[in-house]
PDB file of C-alpha atoms in Angstrom:
ATOM      1  CA  UNK A 289      89.369  60.998 131.605  1.00 30.00           C
ATOM      2  CA  UNK A 290      92.449  59.367 130.560  1.00 30.00           C
ATOM      3  CA  UNK A 291      92.919  56.012 131.608  1.00 34.00           C
ATOM      4  CA  UNK A 292      95.973  55.253 133.635  1.00 33.00           C
ATOM      5  CA  UNK A 293      99.292  54.234 131.986  1.00 34.00           C
ATOM      6  CA  UNK A 294     100.652  51.024 133.746  1.00 32.00           C
ATOM      7  CA  UNK A 295     103.308  48.392 133.017  1.00 37.00           C
ATOM      8  CA  UNK A 296     104.619  48.797 129.441  1.00 38.00           C
ATOM      9  CA  UNK A 297     102.600  51.796 128.851  1.00 41.00           C
ATOM     10  CA  UNK A 298     104.271  53.711 132.025  1.00 39.00           C
ATOM     11  CA  UNK A 299     106.069  56.927 130.760  1.00 42.00           C
ATOM     12  CA  UNK A 300     108.809  57.586 133.528  1.00 40.00           C
ATOM     13  CA  UNK A 301     109.010  61.269 134.141  1.00 45.00           C
ATOM     14  CA  UNK A 302     111.645  61.377 136.517  1.00 47.00           C
ATOM     15  CA  UNK A 303     114.287  59.999 134.325  1.00 48.00           C
ATOM     16  CA  UNK A 304     117.448  62.259 133.780  1.00 55.00           C
ATOM     17  CA  UNK A 305     116.691  63.638 130.279  1.00 61.00           C
ATOM     18  CA  UNK A 306     119.864  63.378 127.914  1.00 68.00           C
ATOM     19  CA  UNK A 307     120.950  66.550 126.178  1.00 77.00           C
ATOM     20  CA  UNK A 308     118.443  67.721 123.230  1.00 83.00           C
ATOM     21  CA  UNK A 309     119.712  66.646 119.583  1.00 86.00           C
ATOM     22  CA  UNK A 310     120.259  69.187 117.148  1.00 89.00           C
ATOM     23  CA  UNK A 311     117.576  69.064 114.306  1.00 90.00           C
ATOM     24  CA  UNK A 312     118.881  66.708 111.771  1.00 93.00           C
ATOM     25  CA  UNK A 313     118.639  67.689 108.012  1.00 97.00           C
ATOM     26  CA  UNK A 314     115.887  65.484 106.196  1.00 98.00           C
ATOM     27  CA  UNK A 315     112.635  64.520 106.606  1.00 98.00           C
ATOM     28  CA  UNK A 316     110.124  65.332 109.807  1.00 98.00           C
ATOM     29  CA  UNK A 317     106.885  63.605 109.165  1.00 98.00           C
ATOM     30  CA  UNK A 318     103.799  65.452 111.055  1.00 97.00           C
ATOM     31  CA  UNK A 319     102.754  62.338 113.240  1.00 97.00           C
ATOM     32  CA  UNK A 320      99.123  61.373 113.201  1.00 95.00           C
ATOM     33  CA  UNK A 321      97.686  60.002 116.520  1.00 95.00           C
ATOM     34  CA  UNK A 322      96.274  56.378 116.505  1.00 95.00           C
ATOM     35  CA  UNK A 323      93.262  56.415 118.478  1.00 94.00           C
ATOM     36  CA  UNK A 324      91.487  53.095 120.222  1.00 95.00           C
ATOM     37  CA  UNK A 325      88.096  52.797 118.238  1.00 91.00           C
ATOM     38  CA  UNK A 326      85.849  51.948 121.260  1.00 90.00           C
ATOM     39  CA  UNK A 327      86.963  54.791 123.548  1.00 89.00           C
ATOM     40  CA  UNK A 328      89.107  57.302 121.220  1.00 88.00           C
ATOM     41  CA  UNK A 329      91.793  57.076 123.686  1.00 95.00           C
ATOM     42  CA  UNK A 330      95.161  57.126 122.239  1.00 97.00           C
ATOM     43  CA  UNK A 331      96.349  53.788 121.457  1.00 97.00           C
ATOM     44  CA  UNK A 332      99.976  53.935 122.558  1.00 98.00           C
ATOM     45  CA  UNK A 333     101.276  50.428 121.503  1.00 97.00           C
ATOM     46  CA  UNK A 334     100.215  51.533 117.651  1.00 97.00           C
ATOM     47  CA  UNK A 335     102.021  55.002 118.288  1.00 98.00           C
ATOM     48  CA  UNK A 336     104.957  52.922 119.284  1.00 98.00           C
ATOM     49  CA  UNK A 337     104.816  51.104 116.148  1.00 98.00           C
ATOM     50  CA  UNK A 338     104.317  54.430 114.018  1.00 98.00           C
ATOM     51  CA  UNK A 339     107.369  55.806 115.358  1.00 98.00           C
ATOM     52  CA  UNK A 340     109.226  52.887 114.498  1.00 98.00           C
ATOM     53  CA  UNK A 341     107.975  52.886 110.951  1.00 98.00           C
ATOM     54  CA  UNK A 342     108.914  56.405 110.195  1.00 98.00           C
ATOM     55  CA  UNK A 343     112.350  55.543 111.681  1.00 98.00           C
ATOM     56  CA  UNK A 344     112.769  52.307 109.525  1.00 98.00           C
ATOM     57  CA  UNK A 345     111.634  54.517 106.272  1.00 98.00           C
ATOM     58  CA  UNK A 346     114.869  56.786 106.827  1.00 98.00           C
ATOM     59  CA  UNK A 347     113.293  59.937 108.503  1.00 98.00           C
ATOM     60  CA  UNK A 348     115.737  61.890 110.725  1.00 98.00           C
ATOM     61  CA  UNK A 349     113.394  63.597 112.980  1.00 98.00           C
ATOM     62  CA  UNK A 350     109.552  63.481 113.873  1.00 98.00           C
ATOM     63  CA  UNK A 351     107.016  66.219 114.665  1.00 98.00           C
ATOM     64  CA  UNK A 352     104.595  65.142 117.148  1.00 98.00           C
ATOM     65  CA  UNK A 353     101.921  67.181 118.822  1.00 98.00           C
ATOM     66  CA  UNK A 354     101.013  69.005 115.381  1.00 96.00           C
ATOM     67  CA  UNK A 355      97.909  69.496 113.611  1.00 93.00           C
ATOM     68  CA  UNK A 356      98.410  65.873 111.949  1.00 93.00           C
ATOM     69  CA  UNK A 357      98.402  64.828 115.571  1.00 94.00           C
ATOM     70  CA  UNK A 358      94.973  66.799 116.055  1.00 93.00           C
ATOM     71  CA  UNK A 359      97.034  68.879 118.469  1.00 96.00           C
ATOM     72  CA  UNK A 360      93.794  71.207 119.072  1.00 94.00           C
ATOM     73  CA  UNK A 361      91.450  68.173 120.174  1.00 93.00           C
ATOM     74  CA  UNK A 362      93.915  66.743 122.724  1.00 96.00           C
ATOM     75  CA  UNK A 363      94.196  67.746 126.249  1.00 97.00           C
ATOM     76  CA  UNK A 364      97.389  69.078 127.659  1.00 97.00           C
ATOM     77  CA  UNK A 365      98.019  66.046 129.340  1.00 98.00           C
ATOM     78  CA  UNK A 366      97.800  63.816 126.304  1.00 98.00           C
ATOM     79  CA  UNK A 367     100.420  66.285 124.714  1.00 98.00           C
ATOM     80  CA  UNK A 368     102.559  65.579 127.372  1.00 98.00           C
ATOM     81  CA  UNK A 369     102.312  61.990 127.398  1.00 98.00           C
ATOM     82  CA  UNK A 370     102.236  61.824 123.664  1.00 98.00           C
ATOM     83  CA  UNK A 371     105.783  63.864 123.275  1.00 98.00           C
ATOM     84  CA  UNK A 372     107.095  61.588 126.325  1.00 98.00           C
ATOM     85  CA  UNK A 373     106.228  58.501 124.743  1.00 98.00           C
ATOM     86  CA  UNK A 374     107.682  59.388 121.088  1.00 98.00           C
ATOM     87  CA  UNK A 375     110.868  61.011 122.551  1.00 98.00           C
ATOM     88  CA  UNK A 376     111.386  57.908 124.636  1.00 98.00           C
ATOM     89  CA  UNK A 377     110.699  55.415 121.931  1.00 98.00           C
ATOM     90  CA  UNK A 378     112.880  57.057 119.613  1.00 98.00           C
ATOM     91  CA  UNK A 379     115.621  57.044 122.177  1.00 97.00           C
ATOM     92  CA  UNK A 380     117.910  59.322 120.325  1.00 96.00           C
ATOM     93  CA  UNK A 381     117.641  57.622 117.003  1.00 97.00           C
ATOM     94  CA  UNK A 382     115.998  60.786 115.570  1.00 98.00           C
ATOM     95  CA  UNK A 383     115.160  64.261 116.880  1.00 98.00           C
ATOM     96  CA  UNK A 384     111.947  64.618 118.081  1.00 98.00           C
ATOM     97  CA  UNK A 385     110.193  68.457 117.900  1.00 98.00           C
ATOM     98  CA  UNK A 386     106.618  69.176 119.426  1.00 98.00           C
ATOM     99  CA  UNK A 387     104.469  71.994 119.629  1.00 98.00           C
ATOM    100  CA  UNK A 388     104.191  73.914 122.943  1.00 98.00           C
ATOM    101  CA  UNK A 389     102.057  76.996 122.485  1.00 98.00           C
ATOM    102  CA  UNK A 390      98.428  77.053 122.020  1.00 97.00           C
ATOM    103  CA  UNK A 391      97.410  80.462 122.754  1.00 95.00           C
ATOM    104  CA  UNK A 392      96.380  82.653 125.799  1.00 95.00           C
ATOM    105  CA  UNK A 393      98.723  85.020 127.810  1.00 97.00           C
ATOM    106  CA  UNK A 394     102.416  84.661 127.058  1.00 98.00           C
ATOM    107  CA  UNK A 395     103.147  83.752 130.495  1.00 98.00           C
ATOM    108  CA  UNK A 396     100.702  80.711 130.281  1.00 97.00           C
ATOM    109  CA  UNK A 397     102.269  79.433 127.268  1.00 98.00           C
ATOM    110  CA  UNK A 398     105.609  79.557 128.573  1.00 98.00           C
ATOM    111  CA  UNK A 399     104.552  77.389 131.419  1.00 98.00           C
ATOM    112  CA  UNK A 400     103.820  74.452 129.163  1.00 98.00           C
ATOM    113  CA  UNK A 401     106.580  75.141 126.811  1.00 98.00           C
ATOM    114  CA  UNK A 402     108.919  74.744 129.837  1.00 98.00           C
ATOM    115  CA  UNK A 403     106.798  71.563 130.816  1.00 98.00           C
ATOM    116  CA  UNK A 404     106.714  70.016 127.510  1.00 98.00           C
ATOM    117  CA  UNK A 405     110.501  70.746 126.840  1.00 98.00           C
ATOM    118  CA  UNK A 406     111.332  68.037 129.167  1.00 97.00           C
ATOM    119  CA  UNK A 407     109.925  65.503 126.507  1.00 97.00           C
ATOM    120  CA  UNK A 408     111.458  66.541 123.242  1.00 98.00           C
ATOM    121  CA  UNK A 409     114.492  67.883 121.633  1.00 98.00           C
ATOM    122  CA  UNK A 410     112.942  71.335 120.624  1.00 98.00           C
ATOM    123  CA  UNK A 411     109.727  72.864 121.681  1.00 98.00           C
ATOM    124  CA  UNK A 412     107.876  74.402 118.365  1.00 98.00           C
ATOM    125  CA  UNK A 413     106.445  77.977 118.592  1.00 98.00           C
ATOM    126  CA  UNK A 414     102.888  77.881 116.672  1.00 97.00           C
ATOM    127  CA  UNK A 415     103.677  81.027 114.839  1.00 97.00           C
ATOM    128  CA  UNK A 416      99.917  82.390 114.982  1.00 97.00           C
ATOM    129  CA  UNK A 417      99.412  81.673 118.553  1.00 96.00           C
ATOM    130  CA  UNK A 418     102.032  84.367 119.494  1.00 97.00           C
ATOM    131  CA  UNK A 419      99.516  87.391 119.120  1.00 97.00           C
ATOM    132  CA  UNK A 420      96.263  88.566 117.569  1.00 95.00           C
ATOM    133  CA  UNK A 421      95.393  88.139 114.066  1.00 95.00           C
ATOM    134  CA  UNK A 422      95.615  91.752 113.501  1.00 95.00           C
ATOM    135  CA  UNK A 423      98.593  92.521 115.168  1.00 96.00           C
ATOM    136  CA  UNK A 424     101.433  93.516 113.199  1.00 97.00           C
ATOM    137  CA  UNK A 425     104.867  92.037 112.959  1.00 97.00           C
ATOM    138  CA  UNK A 426     106.654  93.967 115.839  1.00 97.00           C
ATOM    139  CA  UNK A 427     104.051  92.508 118.195  1.00 98.00           C
ATOM    140  CA  UNK A 428     104.594  89.063 117.234  1.00 98.00           C
ATOM    141  CA  UNK A 429     108.208  89.948 117.593  1.00 98.00           C
ATOM    142  CA  UNK A 430     107.951  91.491 121.125  1.00 98.00           C
ATOM    143  CA  UNK A 431     105.609  88.651 122.283  1.00 98.00           C
ATOM    144  CA  UNK A 432     107.825  86.194 121.080  1.00 98.00           C
ATOM    145  CA  UNK A 433     110.983  87.948 123.013  1.00 98.00           C
ATOM    146  CA  UNK A 434     108.828  87.703 126.092  1.00 98.00           C
ATOM    147  CA  UNK A 435     108.654  83.827 125.477  1.00 98.00           C
ATOM    148  CA  UNK A 436     111.977  83.500 124.913  1.00 98.00           C
ATOM    149  CA  UNK A 437     112.930  85.561 128.374  1.00 98.00           C
ATOM    150  CA  UNK A 438     110.377  83.116 130.105  1.00 98.00           C
ATOM    151  CA  UNK A 439     111.861  79.794 129.045  1.00 98.00           C
ATOM    152  CA  UNK A 440     115.580  80.352 129.142  1.00 98.00           C
ATOM    153  CA  UNK A 441     117.659  77.585 127.694  1.00 96.00           C
ATOM    154  CA  UNK A 442     114.869  75.893 126.214  1.00 98.00           C
ATOM    155  CA  UNK A 443     115.570  74.811 122.497  1.00 98.00           C
ATOM    156  CA  UNK A 444     112.627  76.130 120.167  1.00 98.00           C
ATOM    157  CA  UNK A 445     111.473  75.748 116.674  1.00 98.00           C
ATOM    158  CA  UNK A 446     109.077  77.712 114.438  1.00 98.00           C
ATOM    159  CA  UNK A 447     105.598  76.342 112.700  1.00 98.00           C
ATOM    160  CA  UNK A 448     103.488  78.358 110.570  1.00 97.00           C
ATOM    161  CA  UNK A 449     100.397  76.613 111.265  1.00 95.00           C
ATOM    162  CA  UNK A 450      97.424  77.631 109.218  1.00 92.00           C
ATOM    163  CA  UNK A 451      95.097  77.317 112.274  1.00 91.00           C
ATOM    164  CA  UNK A 452      93.295  78.846 113.950  1.00 92.00           C
ATOM    165  CA  UNK A 453      94.524  81.472 111.533  1.00 93.00           C
ATOM    166  CA  UNK A 454      97.585  81.301 108.894  1.00 94.00           C
ATOM    167  CA  UNK A 455     100.145  83.693 109.791  1.00 97.00           C
ATOM    168  CA  UNK A 456     103.334  83.840 107.737  1.00 97.00           C
ATOM    169  CA  UNK A 457     106.831  85.134 109.049  1.00 98.00           C
ATOM    170  CA  UNK A 458     108.577  87.833 106.703  1.00 98.00           C
ATOM    171  CA  UNK A 459     112.128  86.973 105.903  1.00 98.00           C
ATOM    172  CA  UNK A 460     113.332  89.758 108.353  1.00 98.00           C
ATOM    173  CA  UNK A 461     111.243  88.033 111.341  1.00 98.00           C
ATOM    174  CA  UNK A 462     112.709  84.510 110.607  1.00 98.00           C
ATOM    175  CA  UNK A 463     116.359  86.363 110.258  1.00 98.00           C
ATOM    176  CA  UNK A 464     115.518  87.723 113.532  1.00 98.00           C
ATOM    177  CA  UNK A 465     114.331  84.392 114.947  1.00 98.00           C
ATOM    178  CA  UNK A 466     117.560  82.615 113.830  1.00 98.00           C
ATOM    179  CA  UNK A 467     119.698  85.125 115.198  1.00 98.00           C
ATOM    180  CA  UNK A 468     118.481  84.896 118.684  1.00 98.00           C
ATOM    181  CA  UNK A 469     120.157  81.529 118.673  1.00 97.00           C
ATOM    182  CA  UNK A 470     117.137  79.863 120.608  1.00 98.00           C
ATOM    183  CA  UNK A 471     115.424  78.449 117.439  1.00 98.00           C
ATOM    184  CA  UNK A 472     116.766  75.303 115.528  1.00 98.00           C
ATOM    185  CA  UNK A 473     113.879  74.153 113.649  1.00 98.00           C
ATOM    186  CA  UNK A 474     111.750  76.014 111.429  1.00 98.00           C
ATOM    187  CA  UNK A 475     108.458  74.530 109.359  1.00 98.00           C
ATOM    188  CA  UNK A 476     107.636  76.798 106.271  1.00 98.00           C
ATOM    189  CA  UNK A 477     104.247  76.734 104.953  1.00 97.00           C
ATOM    190  CA  UNK A 478     104.497  79.887 102.587  1.00 97.00           C
ATOM    191  CA  UNK A 479     104.100  77.734  99.468  1.00 96.00           C
ATOM    192  CA  UNK A 480     105.940  80.477  97.533  1.00 97.00           C
ATOM    193  CA  UNK A 481     109.298  80.471  95.755  1.00 98.00           C
ATOM    194  CA  UNK A 482     110.621  83.941  96.094  1.00 98.00           C
ATOM    195  CA  UNK A 483     109.402  83.785  99.703  1.00 98.00           C
ATOM    196  CA  UNK A 484     111.409  80.726 100.482  1.00 98.00           C
ATOM    197  CA  UNK A 485     114.197  82.130  98.711  1.00 98.00           C
ATOM    198  CA  UNK A 486     114.248  85.351 100.671  1.00 98.00           C
ATOM    199  CA  UNK A 487     113.751  83.671 103.857  1.00 98.00           C
ATOM    200  CA  UNK A 488     116.817  81.311 103.361  1.00 98.00           C
ATOM    201  CA  UNK A 489     118.895  83.881 102.395  1.00 98.00           C
ATOM    202  CA  UNK A 490     118.020  85.877 105.944  1.00 98.00           C
ATOM    203  CA  UNK A 491     119.029  82.825 107.846  1.00 98.00           C
ATOM    204  CA  UNK A 492     122.117  81.712 105.654  1.00 96.00           C
ATOM    205  CA  UNK A 493     124.979  81.179 107.884  1.00 92.00           C
ATOM    206  CA  UNK A 494     123.126  80.801 111.060  1.00 95.00           C
ATOM    207  CA  UNK A 495     124.377  78.067 112.761  1.00 89.00           C
ATOM    208  CA  UNK A 496     122.137  75.372 114.129  1.00 93.00           C
ATOM    209  CA  UNK A 497     118.942  76.960 112.416  1.00 98.00           C
ATOM    210  CA  UNK A 498     117.229  74.404 110.031  1.00 98.00           C
ATOM    211  CA  UNK A 499     114.662  74.995 107.603  1.00 98.00           C
ATOM    212  CA  UNK A 500     111.850  72.573 106.557  1.00 98.00           C
ATOM    213  CA  UNK A 501     109.539  73.100 103.840  1.00 98.00           C
ATOM    214  CA  UNK A 502     105.892  71.909 104.339  1.00 97.00           C
ATOM    215  CA  UNK A 503     104.906  72.458 100.774  1.00 96.00           C
ATOM    216  CA  UNK A 504     105.999  69.406  98.715  1.00 97.00           C
ATOM    217  CA  UNK A 505     105.633  71.071  95.396  1.00 97.00           C
ATOM    218  CA  UNK A 506     108.379  73.228  96.040  1.00 98.00           C
ATOM    219  CA  UNK A 507     110.534  71.005  97.956  1.00 98.00           C
ATOM    220  CA  UNK A 508     113.342  70.272  95.197  1.00 98.00           C
ATOM    221  CA  UNK A 509     113.481  73.990  94.538  1.00 98.00           C
ATOM    222  CA  UNK A 510     113.849  74.913  98.387  1.00 98.00           C
ATOM    223  CA  UNK A 511     116.602  72.049  98.399  1.00 98.00           C
ATOM    224  CA  UNK A 512     118.275  73.780  95.515  1.00 98.00           C
ATOM    225  CA  UNK A 513     118.273  77.134  97.563  1.00 98.00           C
ATOM    226  CA  UNK A 514     119.597  75.579 100.856  1.00 97.00           C
ATOM    227  CA  UNK A 515     116.850  74.132 102.756  1.00 98.00           C
ATOM    228  CA  UNK A 516     117.515  71.129 105.193  1.00 98.00           C
ATOM    229  CA  UNK A 517     114.550  68.993 104.211  1.00 98.00           C
ATOM    230  CA  UNK A 518     110.746  68.527 104.396  1.00 98.00           C
ATOM    231  CA  UNK A 519     108.132  68.348 107.042  1.00 98.00           C
ATOM    232  CA  UNK A 520     104.680  67.835 105.592  1.00 95.00           C
ATOM    233  CA  UNK A 521     101.561  65.523 105.631  1.00 94.00           C
ATOM    234  CA  UNK A 522     102.377  63.309 102.515  1.00 95.00           C
ATOM    235  CA  UNK A 523     105.465  61.923 104.792  1.00 96.00           C
ATOM    236  CA  UNK A 524     102.791  60.094 106.605  1.00 94.00           C
ATOM    237  CA  UNK A 525     102.203  58.053 103.502  1.00 94.00           C
ATOM    238  CA  UNK A 526     105.331  57.270 101.357  1.00 96.00           C
ATOM    239  CA  UNK A 527     108.077  59.145 103.599  1.00 98.00           C
ATOM    240  CA  UNK A 528     110.748  57.080 101.774  1.00 98.00           C
ATOM    241  CA  UNK A 529     110.217  58.923  98.884  1.00 98.00           C
ATOM    242  CA  UNK A 530     110.654  62.397 100.578  1.00 98.00           C
ATOM    243  CA  UNK A 531     113.986  60.702 102.450  1.00 98.00           C
ATOM    244  CA  UNK A 532     115.420  59.839  98.571  1.00 98.00           C
ATOM    245  CA  UNK A 533     114.481  63.210  97.453  1.00 98.00           C
ATOM    246  CA  UNK A 534     116.352  64.739 100.483  1.00 98.00           C
ATOM    247  CA  UNK A 535     119.415  62.857  99.970  1.00 98.00           C
ATOM    248  CA  UNK A 536     119.563  62.833  96.334  1.00 98.00           C
ATOM    249  CA  UNK A 537     121.860  65.463  94.350  1.00 97.00           C
ATOM    250  CA  UNK A 538     119.643  68.450  93.551  1.00 97.00           C
ATOM    251  CA  UNK A 539     120.509  68.166  89.755  1.00 96.00           C
ATOM    252  CA  UNK A 540     119.684  64.568  89.427  1.00 97.00           C
ATOM    253  CA  UNK A 541     117.241  63.493  86.823  1.00 97.00           C
ATOM    254  CA  UNK A 542     115.845  61.111  89.526  1.00 98.00           C
ATOM    255  CA  UNK A 543     115.365  64.137  91.796  1.00 98.00           C
ATOM    256  CA  UNK A 544     113.129  65.818  89.310  1.00 97.00           C
ATOM    257  CA  UNK A 545     111.556  62.464  88.517  1.00 98.00           C
ATOM    258  CA  UNK A 546     110.663  62.140  92.121  1.00 98.00           C
ATOM    259  CA  UNK A 547     109.504  65.560  92.567  1.00 98.00           C
ATOM    260  CA  UNK A 548     106.954  65.243  89.766  1.00 97.00           C
ATOM    261  CA  UNK A 549     105.554  62.046  91.351  1.00 97.00           C
ATOM    262  CA  UNK A 550     105.194  63.891  94.661  1.00 97.00           C
ATOM    263  CA  UNK A 551     103.717  67.129  93.469  1.00 97.00           C
ATOM    264  CA  UNK A 552     100.984  64.943  91.817  1.00 96.00           C
ATOM    265  CA  UNK A 553     100.137  62.666  94.335  1.00 93.00           C
ATOM    266  CA  UNK A 554      99.969  65.600  96.752  1.00 93.00           C
ATOM    267  CA  UNK A 555      96.491  66.228  95.236  1.00 88.00           C
ATOM    268  CA  UNK A 556      95.077  62.941  96.329  1.00 87.00           C
ATOM    269  CA  UNK A 557      96.657  63.250  99.671  1.00 87.00           C
ATOM    270  CA  UNK A 558      94.976  66.455 100.404  1.00 82.00           C
ATOM    271  CA  UNK A 559      91.676  65.629  99.328  1.00 76.00           C
ATOM    272  CA  UNK A 560      90.454  64.218 102.750  1.00 71.00           C
ATOM    273  CA  UNK A 561      93.189  64.982 105.012  1.00 72.00           C
ATOM    274  CA  UNK A 562      93.291  65.166 107.781  1.00 60.00           C
ATOM    275  CA  UNK A 563      90.183  64.200 109.581  1.00 58.00           C
ATOM    276  CA  UNK A 564      89.606  65.062 113.264  1.00 51.00           C
ATOM    277  CA  UNK A 565      89.023  63.092 116.454  1.00 46.00           C
ATOM    278  CA  UNK A 566      86.131  65.363 117.205  1.00 48.00           C
ATOM    279  CA  UNK A 567      84.298  64.133 114.198  1.00 45.00           C
ATOM    280  CA  UNK A 568      84.952  67.011 111.878  1.00 39.00           C
ATOM    281  CA  UNK A 569      85.265  66.663 108.013  1.00 37.00           C
ATOM    282  CA  UNK A 570      88.649  68.016 108.372  1.00 36.00           C
ATOM    283  CA  UNK A 571      90.903  70.100 110.555  1.00 37.00           C
TER     284      UNK A 571
END
């Protein structure tokens, strides 16, 4: 059972929510969750400190309640409190997005999307949770349209999460999502230059739709193609380097140098990352 939040830890849920921020180009780290060592309850004070650290590093947004946050090992109440805590702490200095679909009937997922939308600037749709693994893209799009119908006015995002199964959107499906006008954030995990180029072409010119690459090895390539930044795990270690690359002219020799560093050191980052609250070797 979650311990009660009192005093400075109280999350005030009846406050008037400010208008949601549009995702800003730049770096959106996939936030980790600090836990208390004795109880494995969320360490709220360290979550505040981590939020400040990301912002001080120059990040323009935060992706909380994600795989790095161990979202599949959190209760719904913890997910809501985490999104609220980060959003409150950020206080409009950066945009905050949070995952909101975790499987089951679309109607049930829509209920949670509406609930967590109070505590973030965009609710991220986990792509693989919108249909069964073997379903075709038409089924995925029909289910996603149903979710849109049940969550009127809620700003949304997309995340090609590899867990529980890795489902990638085609350029056609991503273009459809962008043209609905409801999706403002996309975390792309295809890791393939041609697919990235095709997707960016499909969403070119769509106002308020932002494309963030999760694959650091292709980050500079995607920036040259018109992507809006980075959202991946290595930003939990040295986010200022990703911030530099996203702000540097793409044809700069320094951009090429930083890209080489990020590509090499990604092999170190991914050796044992992430580790789960549940005690698994990786998740």
